[in-house]
Amino acid sequence: MKPHLVVSQRPLDAQIARDSGLGFTAIPAAPLSVRPKAGLKFLSAYRKGKSATLKLIEETDAQAMIATGGFVSGPAVAAARKAGTPVSLVSLDAVPGRANRFTAKKASDVFSAFPTHAEAKPLPDAEVIGFPLRRAAVAPESAKPQAAREYFGLEPGRKTLLIFAGSQGARTINQAIARLYERGVLGDWQVLHVTGPSAEGLGPEGIPQGAGVALPFCDRMDLAWRAADTALTRAGAGTVGEAWANAVPSVMLPYPFHNDEHQKHNAAPLVDLGGAVVVKDLIDPAENAQQLAQVFASILGDDAKRQQMAQAMRDHRPPDGAQRLADWVTAQVGA
C-alpha cells in the first residue's frame, strides 16, 4: 500500500509534502465563494482539479482516498466518486466549514476528529474518532524530559515552557511574550519558543539571553512536547490533539480572526476535562501580556496544579484517529 498526497498549488503545501517524504500531486483548487469573480475562479479551479485528480487515480490505480477537508478536498472527492473509489472525509475542526459540509455529501464515510460544537451545523452520520496524529508528534513513554531538553540545547533540569503556534508562528503571541520577557514574568522557567520563520512580533533581539532557545521551525515535535512542563499555543485541531496525546498542560490562545471561532471550540474538550485553559486573544500586545501574566501566575508556580492537569489528560485520552483511518483503508483495499 503506497500513500500519495493531493495538495493545493500553494508553495507552503508543496514544501510540507516534500518534507513528508511521500509522493504528492498539486492540483488547481480555490476556496468556495459567493462573490462573482471569486466564484468563477472557484468553478474553473474545481473543474481543473477534478480532472487532474481523475487522471491521478487512473495512473496510480488508487484504491481509497482520505480527504481531510478544505478547498482541495472538493474536486478530489468529486473525482474519487466519479471513478468509483471509496472516499472518507475527516473533518478536523469542531466546527465543520462550508467546504467540508459540501464535500461530506459526496463521501462514502464521514469522520470527525472532535465532537461538533452544539451551535454548528453537524455533518450527517459523522463518527467521532479523535485527531489522526503522526507518530512523530507523540513522544514515547520511555523518552525522558531531561534528554529532550538537552536535544534542543536547553538546561535539562529547568522547568520549560513550550511556545508554539504552528509552523508559521503567531504574531500576537510573540508580541505578548516579548512583553513578558521584559517584565520577568516567567521567573526561573526557560522557554522553547517556536517563533515561525520571520519571528514576527519579537523584535530584532529575539528572546533574551538565558531565557531559553528560539527556533524558526521544529521538526521534532515529539521531543518538544516531552521537554515541556507547560505549553502556550494556538488551538488548531492538530495542536490540541498533540497537547492532549502528550499530556502537556496548556494555555491556549485561539486564533482571533475566524468568525466561527472554531479554534476555541477545538479546545473545549481539553478545557472541560481540566487539561487546558483558554485565553481570548485580545490582539493588543499589552492586554494579552497582562492576562497571560495572570494565568501563568496560577499555573507556572503551582506544581500540583500542573500535575493534576496532565493526569486529567492521561485519564481521558481521546480515541486513536490514525488507527481508525488505517482500519478504514484496510477494509476498503482488502489488505
CSV table of C-alpha atoms in Angstrom, one decimal:
chain,number,residue,atom,x,y,z
A,1,MET,CA,0.0,0.0,0.0
A,2,LYS,CA,1.6,3.3,-1.1
A,3,PRO,CA,0.2,6.7,0.1
A,4,HIS,CA,0.1,9.7,-2.3
A,5,LEU,CA,-0.8,13.2,-1.2
A,6,VAL,CA,-3.0,15.6,-3.1
A,7,VAL,CA,-2.3,19.2,-2.2
A,8,SER,CA,-3.0,22.7,-3.5
A,9,GLN,CA,-0.6,24.7,-5.6
A,10,ARG,CA,0.4,26.9,-2.8
A,11,PRO,CA,4.2,26.8,-2.2
A,12,LEU,CA,3.8,26.0,1.5
A,13,ASP,CA,1.7,22.9,0.7
A,14,ALA,CA,4.3,21.7,-1.7
A,15,GLN,CA,7.1,22.2,0.9
A,16,ILE,CA,5.2,20.3,3.6
A,17,ALA,CA,4.5,17.5,1.2
A,18,ARG,CA,8.2,17.3,0.1
A,19,ASP,CA,9.3,17.3,3.8
A,20,SER,CA,7.0,14.3,4.4
A,21,GLY,CA,8.9,12.1,2.0
A,22,LEU,CA,5.7,11.0,0.3
A,23,GLY,CA,4.8,11.3,-3.3
A,24,PHE,CA,2.4,14.2,-4.0
A,25,THR,CA,0.5,16.0,-6.7
A,26,ALA,CA,-0.5,19.6,-6.6
A,27,ILE,CA,-3.9,20.3,-8.2
A,28,PRO,CA,-5.7,23.6,-9.1
A,29,ALA,CA,-8.1,24.5,-6.3
A,30,ALA,CA,-9.7,27.6,-4.9
A,31,PRO,CA,-11.9,28.4,-1.9
A,32,LEU,CA,-15.7,28.3,-2.4
A,33,SER,CA,-17.1,31.8,-2.7
A,34,VAL,CA,-20.4,33.5,-3.5
A,35,ARG,CA,-18.6,36.6,-4.8
A,36,PRO,CA,-18.9,36.7,-8.6
A,37,LYS,CA,-15.2,37.0,-9.5
A,38,ALA,CA,-14.0,34.6,-6.8
A,39,GLY,CA,-16.9,32.3,-7.6
A,40,LEU,CA,-15.8,32.0,-11.3
A,41,LYS,CA,-12.2,31.3,-10.1
A,42,PHE,CA,-13.6,28.5,-7.8
A,43,LEU,CA,-15.6,26.9,-10.6
A,44,SER,CA,-12.6,27.0,-13.0
A,45,ALA,CA,-10.2,25.6,-10.4
A,46,TYR,CA,-12.8,23.0,-9.3
A,47,ARG,CA,-13.1,21.6,-12.9
A,48,LYS,CA,-9.4,21.5,-13.4
A,49,GLY,CA,-8.7,20.0,-10.0
A,50,LYS,CA,-11.3,17.3,-10.6
A,51,SER,CA,-9.8,16.4,-13.9
A,52,ALA,CA,-6.3,16.3,-12.5
A,53,THR,CA,-7.3,14.0,-9.7
A,54,LEU,CA,-9.2,11.7,-12.1
A,55,LYS,CA,-6.0,11.4,-14.1
A,56,LEU,CA,-4.0,10.7,-10.9
A,57,ILE,CA,-6.5,8.0,-9.8
A,58,GLU,CA,-6.2,6.3,-13.1
A,59,GLU,CA,-2.4,6.5,-13.2
A,60,THR,CA,-1.9,5.2,-9.7
A,61,ASP,CA,-4.8,2.8,-9.6
A,62,ALA,CA,-5.8,4.4,-6.3
A,63,GLN,CA,-7.9,2.0,-4.1
A,64,ALA,CA,-9.1,4.5,-1.5
A,65,MET,CA,-9.0,8.2,-0.6
A,66,ILE,CA,-9.0,10.0,2.7
A,67,ALA,CA,-9.9,13.7,2.5
A,68,THR,CA,-9.0,16.0,5.4
A,69,GLY,CA,-11.2,18.9,4.4
A,70,GLY,CA,-10.6,22.3,3.0
A,71,PHE,CA,-11.0,23.5,-0.6
A,72,VAL,CA,-8.7,20.9,-2.1
A,73,SER,CA,-11.0,18.1,-0.9
A,74,GLY,CA,-13.9,19.3,-3.0
A,75,PRO,CA,-12.6,18.5,-6.5
A,76,ALA,CA,-10.6,15.5,-5.2
A,77,VAL,CA,-13.6,13.8,-3.6
A,78,ALA,CA,-15.7,14.5,-6.7
A,79,ALA,CA,-13.1,12.8,-8.8
A,80,ALA,CA,-13.0,9.8,-6.5
A,81,ARG,CA,-16.7,9.5,-6.5
A,82,LYS,CA,-16.8,9.6,-10.4
A,83,ALA,CA,-14.0,7.0,-10.5
A,84,GLY,CA,-15.9,4.7,-8.0
A,85,THR,CA,-13.0,5.0,-5.5
A,86,PRO,CA,-14.1,4.7,-1.8
A,87,VAL,CA,-13.5,8.1,-0.1
A,88,SER,CA,-13.8,9.2,3.5
A,89,LEU,CA,-13.9,12.7,4.8
A,90,VAL,CA,-12.2,13.6,8.1
A,91,SER,CA,-13.5,16.9,9.5
A,92,LEU,CA,-10.6,18.1,11.7
A,93,ASP,CA,-12.2,21.0,13.5
A,94,ALA,CA,-15.1,21.1,16.0
A,95,VAL,CA,-17.0,23.5,13.6
A,96,PRO,CA,-17.2,22.0,10.1
A,97,GLY,CA,-16.5,24.6,7.5
A,98,ARG,CA,-18.6,25.2,4.4
A,99,ALA,CA,-16.2,23.2,2.2
A,100,ASN,CA,-16.5,20.2,4.5
A,101,ARG,CA,-20.3,20.3,4.6
A,102,PHE,CA,-20.3,20.4,0.8
A,103,THR,CA,-17.7,17.6,0.5
A,104,ALA,CA,-19.5,15.3,3.1
A,105,LYS,CA,-22.4,14.8,0.7
A,106,LYS,CA,-20.1,13.0,-1.8
A,107,ALA,CA,-18.0,11.0,0.7
A,108,SER,CA,-18.6,7.3,1.3
A,109,ASP,CA,-17.9,7.7,5.1
A,110,VAL,CA,-17.6,10.8,7.3
A,111,PHE,CA,-15.4,11.1,10.4
A,112,SER,CA,-14.8,13.9,12.8
A,113,ALA,CA,-11.8,14.5,15.0
A,114,PHE,CA,-13.8,16.3,17.7
A,115,PRO,CA,-17.4,16.3,18.7
A,116,THR,CA,-19.2,19.0,16.6
A,117,HIS,CA,-19.9,22.2,18.6
A,118,ALA,CA,-23.5,22.4,19.6
A,119,GLU,CA,-24.3,25.5,17.7
A,120,ALA,CA,-22.6,24.4,14.5
A,121,LYS,CA,-24.2,22.6,11.6
A,122,PRO,CA,-23.3,19.0,12.1
A,123,LEU,CA,-22.1,16.6,9.4
A,124,PRO,CA,-24.6,13.8,9.0
A,125,ASP,CA,-23.7,10.5,10.5
A,126,ALA,CA,-20.1,11.6,11.3
A,127,GLU,CA,-18.2,9.2,13.6
A,128,VAL,CA,-16.0,10.9,16.2
A,129,ILE,CA,-12.6,9.2,16.0
A,130,GLY,CA,-10.1,11.6,17.7
A,131,PHE,CA,-7.5,13.6,15.8
A,132,PRO,CA,-5.3,11.4,13.5
A,133,LEU,CA,-1.9,12.2,14.8
A,134,ARG,CA,1.5,11.4,13.2
A,135,ARG,CA,3.5,9.1,15.4
A,136,ALA,CA,6.4,11.6,15.1
A,137,ALA,CA,4.3,14.1,17.1
A,138,VAL,CA,3.9,11.9,20.1
A,139,ALA,CA,6.8,11.2,22.5
A,140,PRO,CA,7.1,7.6,23.6
A,141,GLU,CA,6.7,7.0,27.3
A,142,SER,CA,10.3,6.0,27.5
A,143,ALA,CA,11.5,9.4,26.4
A,144,LYS,CA,13.0,11.5,29.3
A,145,PRO,CA,12.2,15.2,29.6
A,146,GLN,CA,15.8,15.9,30.5
A,147,ALA,CA,17.2,14.3,27.4
A,148,ALA,CA,14.6,16.1,25.3
A,149,ARG,CA,15.7,19.4,26.7
A,150,GLU,CA,19.3,18.6,26.0
A,151,TYR,CA,18.5,17.8,22.4
A,152,PHE,CA,17.4,21.5,22.0
A,153,GLY,CA,20.3,22.9,23.9
A,154,LEU,CA,18.1,23.7,27.0
A,155,GLU,CA,19.1,23.2,30.6
A,156,PRO,CA,18.0,19.6,31.4
A,157,GLY,CA,16.8,20.3,35.0
A,158,ARG,CA,15.0,23.5,34.4
A,159,LYS,CA,11.2,23.8,34.1
A,160,THR,CA,10.3,24.5,30.4
A,161,LEU,CA,7.5,26.4,28.7
A,162,LEU,CA,6.9,25.4,25.1
A,163,ILE,CA,5.6,28.3,23.0
A,164,PHE,CA,4.2,27.0,19.7
A,165,ALA,CA,1.7,28.5,17.3
A,166,GLY,CA,2.0,26.2,14.3
A,167,SER,CA,4.7,26.1,11.6
A,168,GLN,CA,4.2,29.8,10.7
A,169,GLY,CA,4.3,31.2,14.3
A,170,ALA,CA,1.8,33.8,15.6
A,171,ARG,CA,2.5,37.5,15.7
A,172,THR,CA,0.1,38.3,18.6
A,173,ILE,CA,1.6,35.5,20.8
A,174,ASN,CA,5.1,36.6,20.0
A,175,GLN,CA,4.3,40.2,20.8
A,176,ALA,CA,2.7,39.3,24.2
A,177,ILE,CA,5.6,37.0,25.1
A,178,ALA,CA,8.1,39.7,24.3
A,179,ARG,CA,6.5,41.9,27.0
A,180,LEU,CA,6.5,39.0,29.5
A,181,TYR,CA,10.2,38.6,28.9
A,182,GLU,CA,10.8,42.3,29.6
A,183,ARG,CA,8.8,42.0,32.8
A,184,GLY,CA,10.4,38.8,34.1
A,185,VAL,CA,7.0,37.1,34.4
A,186,LEU,CA,8.4,33.7,33.6
A,187,GLY,CA,10.8,33.7,36.5
A,188,ASP,CA,13.1,30.7,36.5
A,189,TRP,CA,11.4,29.0,33.7
A,190,GLN,CA,13.1,28.5,30.4
A,191,VAL,CA,11.4,28.6,27.0
A,192,LEU,CA,11.4,26.5,23.9
A,193,HIS,CA,10.0,29.2,21.6
A,194,VAL,CA,9.0,28.1,18.1
A,195,THR,CA,8.7,31.6,16.6
A,196,GLY,CA,7.8,31.0,13.0
A,197,PRO,CA,10.2,31.7,10.1
A,198,SER,CA,10.1,35.5,10.5
A,199,ALA,CA,9.7,35.6,14.3
A,200,GLU,CA,7.2,38.4,13.7
A,201,GLY,CA,6.4,40.4,16.8
A,202,LEU,CA,9.5,39.5,18.7
A,203,GLY,CA,11.7,42.4,17.6
A,204,PRO,CA,15.3,42.2,16.2
A,205,GLU,CA,16.7,41.0,19.5
A,206,GLY,CA,14.6,37.8,19.6
A,207,ILE,CA,14.3,36.3,23.0
A,208,PRO,CA,16.5,37.5,25.9
A,209,GLN,CA,19.8,35.7,26.5
A,210,GLY,CA,19.4,33.0,29.1
A,211,ALA,CA,15.6,32.8,28.5
A,212,GLY,CA,15.9,29.5,26.5
A,213,VAL,CA,16.0,28.6,22.9
A,214,ALA,CA,14.2,30.1,19.9
A,215,LEU,CA,13.6,28.1,16.7
A,216,PRO,CA,12.0,29.3,13.5
A,217,PHE,CA,10.6,25.8,12.9
A,218,CYS,CA,10.6,22.5,14.8
A,219,ASP,CA,10.7,19.1,13.1
A,220,ARG,CA,10.9,17.1,16.3
A,221,MET,CA,7.6,18.0,18.0
A,222,ASP,CA,7.7,14.7,19.9
A,223,LEU,CA,10.8,15.9,21.8
A,224,ALA,CA,9.4,19.5,22.1
A,225,TRP,CA,6.3,18.2,23.8
A,226,ARG,CA,8.3,15.9,26.1
A,227,ALA,CA,10.7,18.7,27.0
A,228,ALA,CA,7.7,20.9,28.1
A,229,ASP,CA,6.2,21.2,31.6
A,230,THR,CA,3.6,23.6,30.2
A,231,ALA,CA,2.7,25.0,26.7
A,232,LEU,CA,1.4,28.2,25.3
A,233,THR,CA,-0.3,27.6,21.9
A,234,ARG,CA,-3.0,28.3,19.5
A,235,ALA,CA,-5.9,25.8,19.4
A,236,GLY,CA,-5.7,24.4,15.9
A,237,ALA,CA,-7.0,20.9,15.7
A,238,GLY,CA,-3.6,19.4,15.4
A,239,THR,CA,-2.1,21.3,18.2
A,240,VAL,CA,-5.0,20.4,20.5
A,241,GLY,CA,-4.6,16.7,19.5
A,242,GLU,CA,-0.8,16.8,20.2
A,243,ALA,CA,-1.1,18.6,23.5
A,244,TRP,CA,-3.7,16.0,24.6
A,245,ALA,CA,-1.8,13.0,23.4
A,246,ASN,CA,1.4,14.2,25.1
A,247,ALA,CA,-0.4,15.2,28.3
A,248,VAL,CA,1.1,18.7,28.4
A,249,PRO,CA,-0.9,21.3,30.5
A,250,SER,CA,-1.6,24.1,28.1
A,251,VAL,CA,-2.7,27.7,27.9
A,252,MET,CA,-4.4,28.2,24.5
A,253,LEU,CA,-5.0,31.5,22.7
A,254,PRO,CA,-7.4,30.6,19.8
A,255,TYR,CA,-6.8,32.4,16.5
A,256,PRO,CA,-8.9,35.5,16.9
A,257,PHE,CA,-9.8,36.2,13.2
A,258,HIS,CA,-12.1,33.2,12.5
A,259,ASN,CA,-15.7,34.2,12.5
A,260,ASP,CA,-16.8,30.7,13.6
A,261,GLU,CA,-14.3,30.6,16.5
A,262,HIS,CA,-13.6,27.0,15.6
A,263,GLN,CA,-10.2,27.0,17.5
A,264,LYS,CA,-12.0,27.9,20.7
A,265,HIS,CA,-14.4,25.0,20.2
A,266,ASN,CA,-11.5,22.7,19.3
A,267,ALA,CA,-10.0,23.3,22.7
A,268,ALA,CA,-13.3,22.8,24.6
A,269,PRO,CA,-12.9,19.1,25.4
A,270,LEU,CA,-9.5,19.8,26.9
A,271,VAL,CA,-10.8,22.7,28.9
A,272,ASP,CA,-13.8,20.6,30.1
A,273,LEU,CA,-11.6,17.8,31.5
A,274,GLY,CA,-9.2,20.3,33.1
A,275,GLY,CA,-6.1,19.9,30.9
A,276,ALA,CA,-6.1,23.4,29.3
A,277,VAL,CA,-7.0,27.0,29.9
A,278,VAL,CA,-8.3,29.1,27.0
A,279,VAL,CA,-7.5,32.8,27.0
A,280,LYS,CA,-9.1,35.1,24.4
A,281,ASP,CA,-6.6,36.7,22.1
A,282,LEU,CA,-7.3,40.4,22.6
A,283,ILE,CA,-4.9,41.2,19.7
A,284,ASP,CA,-3.4,44.2,21.7
A,285,PRO,CA,0.0,43.1,22.9
A,286,ALA,CA,-0.2,44.9,26.3
A,287,GLU,CA,-3.6,43.4,27.1
A,288,ASN,CA,-2.6,39.9,26.0
A,289,ALA,CA,0.6,40.2,28.2
A,290,GLN,CA,-1.5,41.3,31.2
A,291,GLN,CA,-4.0,38.4,31.0
A,292,LEU,CA,-1.2,35.8,30.3
A,293,ALA,CA,0.7,37.1,33.3
A,294,GLN,CA,-2.3,36.4,35.5
A,295,VAL,CA,-2.8,32.9,34.1
A,296,PHE,CA,0.8,32.0,34.3
A,297,ALA,CA,0.9,33.1,37.9
A,298,SER,CA,-1.6,30.4,38.7
A,299,ILE,CA,-0.1,27.6,36.7
A,300,LEU,CA,3.7,28.0,36.4
A,301,GLY,CA,4.1,28.4,40.2
A,302,ASP,CA,1.8,25.5,41.1
A,303,ASP,CA,3.4,22.1,40.5
A,304,ALA,CA,0.4,20.3,41.9
A,305,LYS,CA,-2.0,22.0,39.6
A,306,ARG,CA,0.1,21.2,36.5
A,307,GLN,CA,0.3,17.6,37.6
A,308,GLN,CA,-3.4,17.5,38.0
A,309,MET,CA,-3.9,18.9,34.5
A,310,ALA,CA,-1.6,16.4,33.0
A,311,GLN,CA,-3.2,13.5,34.8
A,312,ALA,CA,-6.6,14.6,33.6
A,313,MET,CA,-5.4,14.3,30.0
A,314,ARG,CA,-3.9,10.9,30.6
A,315,ASP,CA,-7.1,9.6,32.3
A,316,HIS,CA,-9.3,10.8,29.4
A,317,ARG,CA,-7.2,10.1,26.3
A,318,PRO,CA,-9.2,10.5,23.0
A,319,PRO,CA,-9.6,7.6,20.6
A,320,ASP,CA,-6.8,6.9,18.1
A,321,GLY,CA,-7.9,8.6,15.0
A,322,ALA,CA,-5.0,7.5,12.9
A,323,GLN,CA,-5.6,3.8,13.7
A,324,ARG,CA,-9.3,4.2,12.9
A,325,LEU,CA,-8.4,5.6,9.5
A,326,ALA,CA,-5.9,2.9,8.9
A,327,ASP,CA,-8.5,0.3,9.7
A,328,TRP,CA,-10.9,2.0,7.2
A,329,VAL,CA,-8.3,2.0,4.4
A,330,THR,CA,-7.5,-1.7,5.1
A,331,ALA,CA,-11.2,-2.5,4.9
A,332,GLN,CA,-11.5,-0.8,1.5
A,333,VAL,CA,-8.5,-2.3,-0.2
A,334,GLY,CA,-8.9,-5.8,1.4
A,335,ALA,CA,-5.3,-5.8,2.7
